[in-house]
Each structure stands twice: as structure tokens, then as C-alpha cells.
XYZ file of C-alpha atoms in Angstrom:
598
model
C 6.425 22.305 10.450
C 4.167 23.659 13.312
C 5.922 26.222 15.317
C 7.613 24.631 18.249
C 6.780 25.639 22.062
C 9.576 25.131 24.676
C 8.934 21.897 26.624
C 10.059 20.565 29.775
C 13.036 18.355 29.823
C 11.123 15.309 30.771
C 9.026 15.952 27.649
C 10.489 13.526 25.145
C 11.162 14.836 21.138
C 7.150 13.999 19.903
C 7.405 11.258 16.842
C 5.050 12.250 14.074
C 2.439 9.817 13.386
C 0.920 9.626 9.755
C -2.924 8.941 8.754
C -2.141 6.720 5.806
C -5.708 5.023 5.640
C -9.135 5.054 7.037
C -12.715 3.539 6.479
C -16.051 4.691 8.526
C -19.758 3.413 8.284
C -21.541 6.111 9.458
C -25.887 7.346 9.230
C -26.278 8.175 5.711
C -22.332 7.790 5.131
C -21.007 4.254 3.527
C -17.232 5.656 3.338
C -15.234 8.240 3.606
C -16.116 9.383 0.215
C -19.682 9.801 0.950
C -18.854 10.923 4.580
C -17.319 13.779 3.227
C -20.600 14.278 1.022
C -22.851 14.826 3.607
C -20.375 16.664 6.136
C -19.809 19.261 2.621
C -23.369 19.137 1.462
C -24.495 19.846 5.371
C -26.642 16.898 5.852
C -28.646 16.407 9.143
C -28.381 12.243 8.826
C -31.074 11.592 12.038
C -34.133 10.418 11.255
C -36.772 8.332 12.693
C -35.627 5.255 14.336
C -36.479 2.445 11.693
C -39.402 0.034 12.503
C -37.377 -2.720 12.052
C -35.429 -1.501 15.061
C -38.483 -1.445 17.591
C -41.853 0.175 17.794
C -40.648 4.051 18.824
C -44.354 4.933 19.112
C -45.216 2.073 21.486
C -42.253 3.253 23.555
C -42.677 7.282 23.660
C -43.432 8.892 26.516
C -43.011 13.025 26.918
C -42.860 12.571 30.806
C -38.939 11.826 31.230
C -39.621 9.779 34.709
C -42.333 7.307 33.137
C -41.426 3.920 33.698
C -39.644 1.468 30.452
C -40.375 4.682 28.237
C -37.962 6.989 26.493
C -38.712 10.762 24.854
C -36.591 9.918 22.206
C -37.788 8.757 18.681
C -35.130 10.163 16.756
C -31.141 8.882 16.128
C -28.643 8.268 13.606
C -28.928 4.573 12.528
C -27.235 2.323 9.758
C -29.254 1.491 6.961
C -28.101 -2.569 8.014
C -26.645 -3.843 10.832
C -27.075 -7.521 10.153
C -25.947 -7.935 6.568
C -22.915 -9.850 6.507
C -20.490 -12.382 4.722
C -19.110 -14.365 6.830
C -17.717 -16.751 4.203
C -15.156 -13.688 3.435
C -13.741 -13.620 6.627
C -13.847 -17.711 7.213
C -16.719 -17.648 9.256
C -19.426 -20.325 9.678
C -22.962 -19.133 9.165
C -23.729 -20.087 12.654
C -21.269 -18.567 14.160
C -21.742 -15.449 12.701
C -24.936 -15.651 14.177
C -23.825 -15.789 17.409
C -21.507 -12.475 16.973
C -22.459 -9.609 18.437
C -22.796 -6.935 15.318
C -20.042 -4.811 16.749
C -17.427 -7.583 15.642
C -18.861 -7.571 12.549
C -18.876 -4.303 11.779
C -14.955 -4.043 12.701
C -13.849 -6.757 10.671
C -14.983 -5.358 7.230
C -13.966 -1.778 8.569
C -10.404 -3.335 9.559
C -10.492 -4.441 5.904
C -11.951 -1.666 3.705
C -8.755 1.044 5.988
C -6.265 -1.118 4.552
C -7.315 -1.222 1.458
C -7.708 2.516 1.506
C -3.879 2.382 2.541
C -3.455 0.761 -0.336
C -2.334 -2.663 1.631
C -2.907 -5.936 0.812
C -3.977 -7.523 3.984
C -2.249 -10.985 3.779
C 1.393 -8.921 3.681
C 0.419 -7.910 7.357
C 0.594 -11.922 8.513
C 3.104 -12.223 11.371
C 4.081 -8.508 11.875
C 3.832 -6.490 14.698
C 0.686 -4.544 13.811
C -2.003 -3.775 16.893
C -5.534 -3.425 16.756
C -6.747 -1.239 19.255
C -10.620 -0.795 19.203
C -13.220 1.089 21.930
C -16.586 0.017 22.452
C -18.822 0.484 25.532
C -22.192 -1.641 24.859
C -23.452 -5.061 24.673
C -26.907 -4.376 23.052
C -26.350 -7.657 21.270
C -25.800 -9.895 24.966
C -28.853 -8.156 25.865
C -31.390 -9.731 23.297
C -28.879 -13.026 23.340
C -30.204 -13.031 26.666
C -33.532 -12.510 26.773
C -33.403 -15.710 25.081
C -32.812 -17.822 28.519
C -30.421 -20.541 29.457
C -31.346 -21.907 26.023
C -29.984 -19.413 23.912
C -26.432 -20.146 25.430
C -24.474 -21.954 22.670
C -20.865 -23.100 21.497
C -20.248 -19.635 20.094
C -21.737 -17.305 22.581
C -18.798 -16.783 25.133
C -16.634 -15.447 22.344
C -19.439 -14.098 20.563
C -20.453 -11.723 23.129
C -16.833 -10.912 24.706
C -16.429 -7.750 24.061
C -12.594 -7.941 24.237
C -13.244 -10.245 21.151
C -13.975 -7.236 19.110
C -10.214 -5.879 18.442
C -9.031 -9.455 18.510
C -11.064 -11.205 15.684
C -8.601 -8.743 13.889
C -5.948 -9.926 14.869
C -6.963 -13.259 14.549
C -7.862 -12.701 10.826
C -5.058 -11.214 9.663
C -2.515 -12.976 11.776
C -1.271 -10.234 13.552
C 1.126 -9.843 16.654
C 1.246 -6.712 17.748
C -1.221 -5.446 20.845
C -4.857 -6.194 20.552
C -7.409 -4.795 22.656
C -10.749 -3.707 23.231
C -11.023 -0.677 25.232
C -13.880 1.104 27.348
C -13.608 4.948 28.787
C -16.986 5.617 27.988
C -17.631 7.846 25.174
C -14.371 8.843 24.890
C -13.483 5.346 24.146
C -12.563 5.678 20.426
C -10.165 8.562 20.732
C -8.337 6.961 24.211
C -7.540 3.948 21.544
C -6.080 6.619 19.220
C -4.104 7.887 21.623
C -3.154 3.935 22.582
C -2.198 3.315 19.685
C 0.150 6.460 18.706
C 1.945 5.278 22.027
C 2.160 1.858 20.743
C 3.950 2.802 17.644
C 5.930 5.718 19.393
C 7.542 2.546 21.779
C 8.703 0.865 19.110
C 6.090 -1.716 20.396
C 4.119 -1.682 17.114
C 4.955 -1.143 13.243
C 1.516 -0.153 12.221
C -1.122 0.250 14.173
C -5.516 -0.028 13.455
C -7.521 2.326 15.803
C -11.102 2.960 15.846
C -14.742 2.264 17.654
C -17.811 1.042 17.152
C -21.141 1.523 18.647
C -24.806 -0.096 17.594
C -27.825 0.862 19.061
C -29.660 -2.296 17.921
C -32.224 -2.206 21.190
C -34.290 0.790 22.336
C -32.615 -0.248 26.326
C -29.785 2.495 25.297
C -32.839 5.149 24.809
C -34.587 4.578 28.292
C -31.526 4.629 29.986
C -30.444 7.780 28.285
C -33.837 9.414 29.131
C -34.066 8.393 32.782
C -30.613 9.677 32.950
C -31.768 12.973 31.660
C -28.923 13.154 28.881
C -31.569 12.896 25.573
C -32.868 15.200 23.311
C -36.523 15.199 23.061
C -36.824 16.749 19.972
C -33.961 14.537 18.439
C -31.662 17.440 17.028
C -28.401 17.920 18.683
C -28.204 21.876 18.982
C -24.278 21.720 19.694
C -23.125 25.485 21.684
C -26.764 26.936 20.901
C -29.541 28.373 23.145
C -31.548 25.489 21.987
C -29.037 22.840 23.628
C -31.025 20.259 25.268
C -29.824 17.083 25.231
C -27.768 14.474 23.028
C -28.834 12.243 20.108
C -27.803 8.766 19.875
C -25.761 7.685 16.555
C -24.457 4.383 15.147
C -21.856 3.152 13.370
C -18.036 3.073 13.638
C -14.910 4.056 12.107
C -10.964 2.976 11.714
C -7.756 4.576 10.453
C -4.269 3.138 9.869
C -1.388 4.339 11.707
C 2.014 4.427 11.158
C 5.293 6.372 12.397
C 5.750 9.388 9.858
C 9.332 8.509 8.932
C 8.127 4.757 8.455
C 5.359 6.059 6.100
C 7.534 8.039 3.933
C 10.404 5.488 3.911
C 7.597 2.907 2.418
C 6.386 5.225 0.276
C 2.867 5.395 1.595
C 0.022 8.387 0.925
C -0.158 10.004 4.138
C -3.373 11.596 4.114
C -2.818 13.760 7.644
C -0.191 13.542 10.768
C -0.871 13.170 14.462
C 1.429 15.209 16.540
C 0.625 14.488 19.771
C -2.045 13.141 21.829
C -3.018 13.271 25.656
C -5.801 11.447 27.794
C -6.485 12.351 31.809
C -9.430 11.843 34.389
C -10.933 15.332 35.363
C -10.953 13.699 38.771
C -14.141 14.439 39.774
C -16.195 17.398 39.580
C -19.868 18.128 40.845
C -20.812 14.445 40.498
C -19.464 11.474 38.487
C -20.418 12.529 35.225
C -20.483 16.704 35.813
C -17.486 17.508 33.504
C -14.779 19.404 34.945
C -13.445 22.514 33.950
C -9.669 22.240 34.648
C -9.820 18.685 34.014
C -10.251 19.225 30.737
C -7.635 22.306 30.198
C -5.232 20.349 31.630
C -5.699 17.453 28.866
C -5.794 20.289 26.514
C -2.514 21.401 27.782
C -0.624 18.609 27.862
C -2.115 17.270 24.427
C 0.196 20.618 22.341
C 3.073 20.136 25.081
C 3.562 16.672 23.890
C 3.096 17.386 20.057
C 5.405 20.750 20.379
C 2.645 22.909 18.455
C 1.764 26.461 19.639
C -1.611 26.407 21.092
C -1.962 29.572 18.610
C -1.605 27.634 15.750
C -4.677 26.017 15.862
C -7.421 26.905 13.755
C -10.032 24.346 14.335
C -10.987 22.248 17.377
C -13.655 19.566 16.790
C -15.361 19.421 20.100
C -16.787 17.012 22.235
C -20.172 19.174 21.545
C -23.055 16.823 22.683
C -25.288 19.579 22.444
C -25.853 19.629 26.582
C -26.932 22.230 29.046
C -24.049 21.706 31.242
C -21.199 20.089 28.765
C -21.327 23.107 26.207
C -20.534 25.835 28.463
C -17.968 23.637 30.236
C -15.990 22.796 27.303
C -15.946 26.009 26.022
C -14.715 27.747 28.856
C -12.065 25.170 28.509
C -11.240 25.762 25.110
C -11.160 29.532 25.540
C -8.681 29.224 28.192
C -6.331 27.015 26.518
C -6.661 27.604 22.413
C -8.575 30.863 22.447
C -8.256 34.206 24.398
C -5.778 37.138 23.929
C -3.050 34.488 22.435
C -5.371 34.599 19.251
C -4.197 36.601 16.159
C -6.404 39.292 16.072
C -9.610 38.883 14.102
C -9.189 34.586 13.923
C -10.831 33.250 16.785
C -10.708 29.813 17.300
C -13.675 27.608 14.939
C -15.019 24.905 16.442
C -17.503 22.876 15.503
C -19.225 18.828 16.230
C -20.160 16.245 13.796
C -22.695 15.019 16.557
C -24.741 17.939 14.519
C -24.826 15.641 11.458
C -25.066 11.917 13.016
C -25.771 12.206 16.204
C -23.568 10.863 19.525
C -21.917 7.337 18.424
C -20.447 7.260 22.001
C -17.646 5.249 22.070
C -16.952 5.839 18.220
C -17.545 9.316 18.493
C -14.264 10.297 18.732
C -12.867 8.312 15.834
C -15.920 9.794 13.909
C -14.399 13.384 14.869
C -11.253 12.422 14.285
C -11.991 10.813 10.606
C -14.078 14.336 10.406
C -10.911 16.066 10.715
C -8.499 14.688 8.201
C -11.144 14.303 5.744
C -11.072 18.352 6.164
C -7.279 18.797 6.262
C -7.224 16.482 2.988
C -9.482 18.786 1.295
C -8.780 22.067 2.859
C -12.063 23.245 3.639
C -14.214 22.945 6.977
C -17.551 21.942 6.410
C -20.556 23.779 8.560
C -21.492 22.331 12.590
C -25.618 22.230 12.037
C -28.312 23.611 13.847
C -26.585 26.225 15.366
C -28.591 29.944 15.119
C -28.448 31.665 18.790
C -25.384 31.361 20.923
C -25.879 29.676 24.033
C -26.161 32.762 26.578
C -23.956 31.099 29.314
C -20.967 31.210 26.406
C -19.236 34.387 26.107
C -17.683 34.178 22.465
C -16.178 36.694 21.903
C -14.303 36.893 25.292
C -13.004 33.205 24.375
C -11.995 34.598 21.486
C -13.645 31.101 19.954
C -16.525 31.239 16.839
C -18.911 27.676 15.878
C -18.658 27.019 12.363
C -21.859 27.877 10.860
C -20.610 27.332 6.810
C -18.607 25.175 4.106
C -15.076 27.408 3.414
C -11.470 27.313 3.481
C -9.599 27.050 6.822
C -9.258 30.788 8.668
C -5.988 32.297 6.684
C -3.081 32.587 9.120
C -0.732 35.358 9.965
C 1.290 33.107 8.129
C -0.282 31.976 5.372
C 2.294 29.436 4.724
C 1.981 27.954 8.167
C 0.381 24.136 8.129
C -2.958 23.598 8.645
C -3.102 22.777 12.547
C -6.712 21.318 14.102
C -7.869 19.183 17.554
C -10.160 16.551 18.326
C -11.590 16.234 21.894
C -13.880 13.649 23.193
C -15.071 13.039 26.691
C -16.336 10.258 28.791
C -18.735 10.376 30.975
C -17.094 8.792 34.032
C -13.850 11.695 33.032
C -11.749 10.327 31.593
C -10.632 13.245 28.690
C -8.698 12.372 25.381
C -7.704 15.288 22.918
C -5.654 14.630 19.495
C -3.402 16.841 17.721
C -3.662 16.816 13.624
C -2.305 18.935 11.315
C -1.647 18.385 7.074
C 0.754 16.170 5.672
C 3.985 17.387 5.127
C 4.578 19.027 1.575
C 5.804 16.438 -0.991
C 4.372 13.491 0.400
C 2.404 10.738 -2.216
C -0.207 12.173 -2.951
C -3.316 10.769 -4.843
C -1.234 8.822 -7.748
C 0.162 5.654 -6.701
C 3.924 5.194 -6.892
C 4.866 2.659 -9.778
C 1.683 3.370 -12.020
C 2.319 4.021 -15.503
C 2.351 7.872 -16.856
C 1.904 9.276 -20.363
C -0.165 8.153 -23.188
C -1.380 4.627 -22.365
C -3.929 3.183 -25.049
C -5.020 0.231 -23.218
C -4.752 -0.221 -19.068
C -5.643 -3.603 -17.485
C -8.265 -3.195 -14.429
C -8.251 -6.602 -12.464
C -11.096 -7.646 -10.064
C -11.514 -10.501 -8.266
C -13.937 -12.081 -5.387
C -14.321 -14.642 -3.252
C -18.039 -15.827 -5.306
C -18.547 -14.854 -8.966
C -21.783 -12.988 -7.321
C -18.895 -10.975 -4.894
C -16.863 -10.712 -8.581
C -20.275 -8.732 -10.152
C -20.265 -6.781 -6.811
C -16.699 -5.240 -6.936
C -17.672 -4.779 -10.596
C -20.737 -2.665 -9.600
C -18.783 -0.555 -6.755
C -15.603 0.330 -9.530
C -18.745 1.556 -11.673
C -20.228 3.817 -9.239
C -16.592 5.070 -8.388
C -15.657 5.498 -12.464
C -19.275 7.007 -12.913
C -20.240 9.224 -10.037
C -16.930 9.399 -7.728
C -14.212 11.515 -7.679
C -11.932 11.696 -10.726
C -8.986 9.541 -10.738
C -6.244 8.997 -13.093
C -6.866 5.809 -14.985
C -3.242 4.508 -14.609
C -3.503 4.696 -11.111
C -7.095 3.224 -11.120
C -5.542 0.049 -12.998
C -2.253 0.316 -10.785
C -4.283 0.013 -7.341
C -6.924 -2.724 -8.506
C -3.452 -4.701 -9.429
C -1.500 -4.025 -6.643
C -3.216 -3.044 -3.775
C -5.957 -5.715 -3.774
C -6.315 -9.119 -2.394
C -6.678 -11.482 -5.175
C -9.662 -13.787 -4.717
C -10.736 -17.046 -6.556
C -13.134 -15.351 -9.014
C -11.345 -12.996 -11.090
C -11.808 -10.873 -14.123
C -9.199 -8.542 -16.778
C -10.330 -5.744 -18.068
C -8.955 -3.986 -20.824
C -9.337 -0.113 -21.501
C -8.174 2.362 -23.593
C -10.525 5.415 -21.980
C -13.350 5.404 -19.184
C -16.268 4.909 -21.515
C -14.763 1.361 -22.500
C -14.040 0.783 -19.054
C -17.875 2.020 -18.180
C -18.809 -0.203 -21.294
C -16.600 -3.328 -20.136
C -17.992 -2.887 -16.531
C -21.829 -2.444 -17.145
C -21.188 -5.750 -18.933
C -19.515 -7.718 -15.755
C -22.036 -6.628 -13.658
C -25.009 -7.735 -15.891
C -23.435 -10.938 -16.626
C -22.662 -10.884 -19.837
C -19.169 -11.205 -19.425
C -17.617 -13.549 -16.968
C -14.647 -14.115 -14.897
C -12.620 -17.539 -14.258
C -12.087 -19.511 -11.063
C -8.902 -19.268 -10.047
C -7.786 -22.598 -8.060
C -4.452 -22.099 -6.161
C -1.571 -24.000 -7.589
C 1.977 -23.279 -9.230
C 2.810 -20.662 -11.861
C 4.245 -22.404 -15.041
C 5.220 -20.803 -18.716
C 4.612 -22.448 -22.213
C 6.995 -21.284 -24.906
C 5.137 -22.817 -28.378
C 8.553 -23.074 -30.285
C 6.926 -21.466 -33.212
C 9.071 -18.293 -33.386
C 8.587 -14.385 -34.215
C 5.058 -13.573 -34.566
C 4.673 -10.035 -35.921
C 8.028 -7.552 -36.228
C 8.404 -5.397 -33.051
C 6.418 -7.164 -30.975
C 6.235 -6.185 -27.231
C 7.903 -2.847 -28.305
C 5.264 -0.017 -27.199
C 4.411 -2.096 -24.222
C 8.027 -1.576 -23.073
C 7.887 2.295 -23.805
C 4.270 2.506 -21.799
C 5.789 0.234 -18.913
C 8.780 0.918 -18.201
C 9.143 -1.930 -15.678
C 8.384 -4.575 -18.582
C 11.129 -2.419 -20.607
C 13.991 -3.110 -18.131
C 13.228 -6.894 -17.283
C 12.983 -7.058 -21.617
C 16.306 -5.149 -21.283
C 18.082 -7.425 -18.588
C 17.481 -10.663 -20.438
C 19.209 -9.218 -23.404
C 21.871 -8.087 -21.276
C 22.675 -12.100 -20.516
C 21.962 -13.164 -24.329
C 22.725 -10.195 -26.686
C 21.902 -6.495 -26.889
C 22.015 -6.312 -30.667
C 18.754 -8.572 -30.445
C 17.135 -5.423 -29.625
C 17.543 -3.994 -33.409
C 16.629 -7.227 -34.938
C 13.921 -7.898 -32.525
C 12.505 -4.368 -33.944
C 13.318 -4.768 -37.857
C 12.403 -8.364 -38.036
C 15.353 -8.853 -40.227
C 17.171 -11.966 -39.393
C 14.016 -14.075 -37.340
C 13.478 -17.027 -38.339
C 9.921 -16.982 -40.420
C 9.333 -20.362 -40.991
């Protein structure tokens, strides 16, 4: 565990909180498998802004101050925004038209992190599980709108509330724990982190869904962040470099699944990182509004590894707020230097620091659930992955005096003094009216599940079952496809826990399919086949389970024998029912001597 600082007595005992699941949709990043892709691979995801978007020509102006024009024609955007099945969630067509994106977009992230916890999401039903969400825009009331009295129908006042957003959640799943939609700005995303730690630390929740979301789906954001004088004109986000000039917006959103460490290990879940402690504050004011404030922000950093009980020395990465700003950079630096860097550093391992706003631009108020994702995707793998477009340090930075160093390439974390200690990192993010949040992560504890799931089948298995089910045989060739790309091109996983996860973990839907598998080419064989259609599934209505027994005795000699030595939980329940008839059955069960033939 993280070496322990002495804390005041009215600092309570911090309660671990475990990452046991998380989802994002992010520019050029459909999951955290291919987030971690382009973060490892050092991918610059901003590109033009689509045409489908708006005309960025028509609306390009290089004079800042020129009326309805912006000097941005650059962001990070989501390949599509208004795809969506609304049949899925039990949503009408037209009232799916009436939702603003955002809700979308958090429903089938709410979804996609439990089922990367490995939860079926009708178990939640009734339990105290929150939902706590930020978001700052309303791009979609905007063009609602523009479309006059007349555009005002039966679904608009819930489809455009932005509290809505965390609660259609809750609403799906039939959850009673908190649910809210909150707003600090940009920081927004991180403050709900922080929410919802304290919400699980008060006993208040049992498990707990935190994220943000953020759309730019009208070019109103890009004037506004022009006029304000906040954009970068040449649509690269230069984060602690000379070059800093400006932010770049971003889309997309992200969510991770929360619960209390002990919880987690009691329930046997993967815990994939662990929260230690969290702080938000208000910097209170400094030059104007939205100047950020030095102190404001040590003090957030102070209190953030007094309530988590880590040595500010520990820490060996801090992903930073790092819009990529004249002003901000230098500010939260100096900040950082004062708190995590400095003399208290071991000599020769500054502090690395580093901003994913380099790869996808500023999602605003998911930016700091994009960090944070950023950040246990890096413990998880034990390497820290390269902040972009950084080549001469900003001048008004003094380094090596903050004893801190951006992260300029792909490597293993900086070795310790202790190179046994846990891997200990921040995430900051920053709102522009001040209000600060900053998160404390470090590694999961040693011995905790790891990859394999508990309960799947080990050893020499010739034939695994893979089930797959959706909600329309199209949605059934879909999940089919997805498996196919994982089995083909993802990361290598153990085919008994492949099989255990699609059985167990998964919702089961009306269209369903079995596949059977003795190695991954038969399973690439069987699948290439579902997806083409020339295998099938079966509807599945609901009704009661019932068993036939045909009367018609034995039919080979030792059958169901190697299925209970491969599955050892259909070897006890076979074992149990001969306890209550007769355990020499098992020997004539095996010979075949004795069974009726006939």
C-alpha cells in the first residue's frame, strides 16, 4: 500500500474505491481497447470538422473579433452522433428523436461499463446504485429551437432537461441510489467522480456509475470559444509548449463503475485500478472569473493526498488539466511543482505529466473522465503513453526547478526508490468558473482477479460453448461480427473465459445463438458463418423452463463423464444427485454393466 502521511484528526481513515469497469467513446477511439490504441500508438485524433457537422469554410474567419465567425476549423469529433437504437433501451422512435444526443450517448455507455464489469444489468434492478453524470451544453436545445414554437412537442421538456441525462439511467435500469446531472464547467466529469466516491464512502450507495459527456453537434460552441479568446487557430493543442495557444474542442464521453474496494473483492470482481482519495474546491477568484488561481489549485492538490493518505512523493504521474493555454499552463505547473514536485522528489525522477487533450482535443465537461479513463488504462498496462506536440518548453515554466518533466514517449512508469512501491498517479481537471477537482489512482492491489473470470473452466477443454444473443436477429449478426473482430484482431484471451463471460456476464436477449468450439479457428469458422447468415439463431419467447426425460434409458456407456471432469460444477450437481439415490451408480454409470439396454 501507498506510504501513509500523518493526517489531521478530523481527517477520517480514506475507504479505497476500486475501478472495476469502464466504457468511453472518444475521436478515433470506440472503447477502451482502441482508446488505448491510439493513446500507445500516439495518435493526434483532430481533424477537420466533418461537413456533415456545418460548413467550417463558410464560417472561418482569421480576425478573432469578426462577427458569427470562429478561427477554428479543427476538433475532435465522433464518427456518429445520431446513430441509435432506441428499441434496445425501450424507446419510441419519436422520442428518441426528441433526445438530446448527450442522453443517448450515456445510455449505451452506462451499458457497455457494466458489461465491461462483467455485470448483467437487470441484477442492478432495485439496488442502491447512483448515476452521477457532468455535462455543461445544450447544443441539441439550441437547433430544437431554432425550430420555433412549433418544434415544441410531447417529448421535448424531458428531452432537452439536462438533469434527464444521469436519470434515463436510472430509469432504465431501475435504480435507487442518487442520480444526477452535474455542471462545474469543464471540470464537470471529474467533480462527479469525486461525487460519487463520496456516495459510496457514506454508505449512501453500493455501486456507483460516473462519467460525462460532451457533443459539439453546432459550430455556436466554436464562435463562442473564439470571441472568448480560448481557441486554437491552428487546431493543435500544444499542452506546456512554447507553441501553446489556445484549446481544441473534443467530443465524446466516458463512464467507469465504482465500487468500495472491500465490496469489490468480497464479490469477487476484476478491479482494474483504486481511487484513494479525491478533493474538489473553488480557487475563489483570481485575476478575473475564469484566470485560474495559483493557490487555489495547490490547495485542491493538497487536500486531494491528505484525504487518500498517499505521500505526495509517491506520485509518478499527474495527468493535467493541460489545455494547451498561455495563461493555464504556467499556472498549473507552478502548482504542481509546489505540491508533487520540488526538492521532495527522489533525485533524478521528476514528476511526468502529461494531457490527453494532445490526442482528442478538450471534451470539457468529459474531459476529466477522459483523463481519468487515460489513467487506469495506463496503470492496467504499466506503461505511460507519450503527451503530443510537445518540442520546446514553454519559457514561462521552469522545469527543472519544479522538479516536473512532460511525457514526450511510450515506456514504463519512472522506477521508484522502491521499486516495489505501487504505481501511484493524479488526475486534475479545472473549470472555468474555479471550481478544481483532482483524483488520486494508484494499481490494484496484488492478487486481485485479474483478466480470467472466476468460475470459468481450466485445463484441456475440447469443445467451449460461446452464447450470443440480441434483441433483432440483425443485432444477433452484430454481436457476432464484434466477438469476430475481438477473436481476430483484439487482445488475446483465454477461450474458457471468452465462453465463461458471453454466458455469464451478458444480458440474454430474444435472438440467440450456441456456438460450439474446440479452438479459435472453429470459433472464427462458426462466427464468419453467423454473421453472413448462413447459420441462424432462434427466437427465444419468455416462458417457463420445463425438462423431458424420453424413458428410453442408457444411451452410450459413460455418458456425461468427461463433461464432469472439464466442468467441475456439472461434476458435483452429477455427484449430489447420487448422493440422494446411490453412489455405486457412479461405477455402473461408467462400465455400462447392469443398464438396462433394451
Amino acid at each position: 500500500m501507498p506510504t501513509a502521511v500523518p493526517t489531521p484528526a478530523h481527517t477520517p481513515t480514506p475507504t479505497p474505491i476500486a475501478v472495476i469497469g469502464l466504457s468511453c467513446r472518444l475521436p478515433g477511439a470506440d472503447g477502451p481497447e482502441a482508446f488505448w490504441t491510439l493513446l500507445r500508438d500516439g495518435v493526434d485524433a483532430v481533424t477537420d470538422v466533418p461537413a456533415e457537422r456545418w460548413d467550417a469554410d463558410a464560417l472561418y474567419d482569421g480576425d478573432p473579433a469578426a462577427p458569427g465567425r470562429t478561427t477554428g476549423r479543427r476538433g475532435g469529433f465522433l464518427g456518429d452522433v445520431s446513430g441509435f437504437d432506441p428499441a434496445f433501451f425501450g424507446i419510441s422512435p419519436r422520442e428518441a428523436a426528441a433526445m438530446d444526443p448527450q442522453q443517448r450517448l450515456t445510455l449505451e455507455l452506462a451499458w457497455e461499463a457494466l458489461e465491461h464489469a462483467r455485470i448483467v444489468p437487470a441484477a442492478l434492478r432495485g439496488g442502491r446504485v447512483g448515476v452521477f453524470i457532468g455535462a455543461m451544453t445544450d447544443a441539441y436545445a439550441t437547433l430544437t429551437h431554432r425550430q420555433g414554437l412549433e418544434g415544441i412537442g410531447s417529448h421535448t421538456l424531458t428531452g432537452l432537461n439536462r438533469g434527464v441525462i444521469a436519470n434515463r439511467v436510472s430509469y432504465l435500469l431501475g435504480l435507487r441510489g442518487p442520480s444526477l446531472t452535474l455542471d462545474t464547467g469543464q471540470s464537470s466529469s471529474l467533480v462527479a467522480v469525486h461525487s460519487a466516491c463520496e456516495s459510496l464512502r457514506s454508505g449512501e450507495s453500493d455501486m456507483v456509475l460516473a462519467g460525462g459527456v460532451n457533443l459539439d453537434i453546432v459550430p455556436d460552441c466554436f464562435v463562442a470559444a473564439t470571441k472568448f479568446g480560448g481557441l486554437s487557430p491552428d487546431g493543435r493543442c500544444h499542452a506546456f509548449d512554447a507553441r501553446a495557444n489556445g484549446f481544441v474542442h473534443g467530443e465524446g464521453g466516458g463512464v467507469v463503475v465504482l465500487k468500495r474496494l472491500d465490496s469489490a473483492l468480497a464479490d469477487g470482481d476484476r478491479v482494474l485500478a483504486v481511487i484513494h482519495g479525491s478533493a474538489v474546491n473553488n480557487d475563489g477568484g483570481g485575476q478575473s472569473l475564469t484566470t485560474p488561481d495559483r493557490s487555489g489549485q495547490e490547495d485542491v492538490l493538497r487536500l486531494a493526498y491528505e484525504r487518500a493518505a498517499v505521500d505526495p512523493a509517491l506520485v509518478r504521474y499527474v495527468e493535467a488539466h493541460g489545455t494547451g493555454t498561455r495563461v493555464g499552463d504556467p499556472i498549473e505547473a507552478a502548482a504542481l511543482g509546489a505540491v508533487l514536485g520540488g526538492p521532495s522528489r527522489d533525485a533524478g525522477l521528476p514528476l511526468h505529466i502529461g494531457s490527453v487533450k494532445t490526442n482528442v482535443g478538450h471534451l470539457e465537461a468529459a474531459a476529466g473522465i477522459t483523463g481519468l479513463i487515460k489513467v487506469v488504462l495506463s496503470l492496467v498496462h504499466r506503461e505511460l503513453p507519450a503527451s503530443l506536440h510537445f518540442a520546446t518548453p514553454n519559457p514561462d515554466i521552469p522545469f527543472d526547478e519544479l522538479g516536473i518533466r512532460v511525457r514526450t514517449e511510450l515506456g514504463p512508469w519512472p522506477h521508484a526508490a522502491e521499486p516495489d512501491a505501487p504505481l501511484i498517479a493524479g488526475v486534475s481537471s479545472f473549470g472555468m468558473g474555479g471550481t478544481n477537482a483532482h483524483v488520486v489512482l494508484g494499481e490494484a492491489p496484488a492478487g486481485t482477479p485479474g483478466p480470467t473470470a472466476a468460475g470459468a473452466p481450466e485445463g484441456d477443454v475440447r469443445q467451449l460453448p460461446y452464447v450470443l444473443s440480441g434483441r433483432t436477429e440483425e443485432a444477433l449478426r452484430a454481436q457476432a461480427g464484434r466477438l469476430l473482430d475481438h477473436v481476430t484482431d483484439g487482445p488475446e484471451t483465454a477461450p474458457a473465459d471468452l465462453a465463461y463471460s458471453l454466458a455469464v456476464t451478458r444480458t440474454a436477449f430474444e435472438h440467440r445463438a450456441v456456438l460450439t468450439a474446440g479452438d479459435s479457428a472453429q470459433l472464427v469458422a462458426a462466427l464468419e458463418e453467423l454473421v453472413a447468415g448462413r447459420r441462424g439463431g432462434v427466437s427465444v419467447s419468455e416462458g417457463r423452463l420445463a425438462f423431458l426425460f424420453t424413458g428410453q434409458g442408457s444411451q452410450r456407456a459413460g455418458m456425461g463423464g468427461e463433461l464432469g471432469e472439464a466442468f467441475p460444477v456439472f461434476g458435483a450437481a452429477f455427484d449430489e444427485v447420487l448422493t440422494h439415490l446411490d453412489p455405486s451408480l457412479r461405477e455402473v454409470i461408467a462400465s455400462g454393466v447392469g443398464l438396462d439396454e433394451t
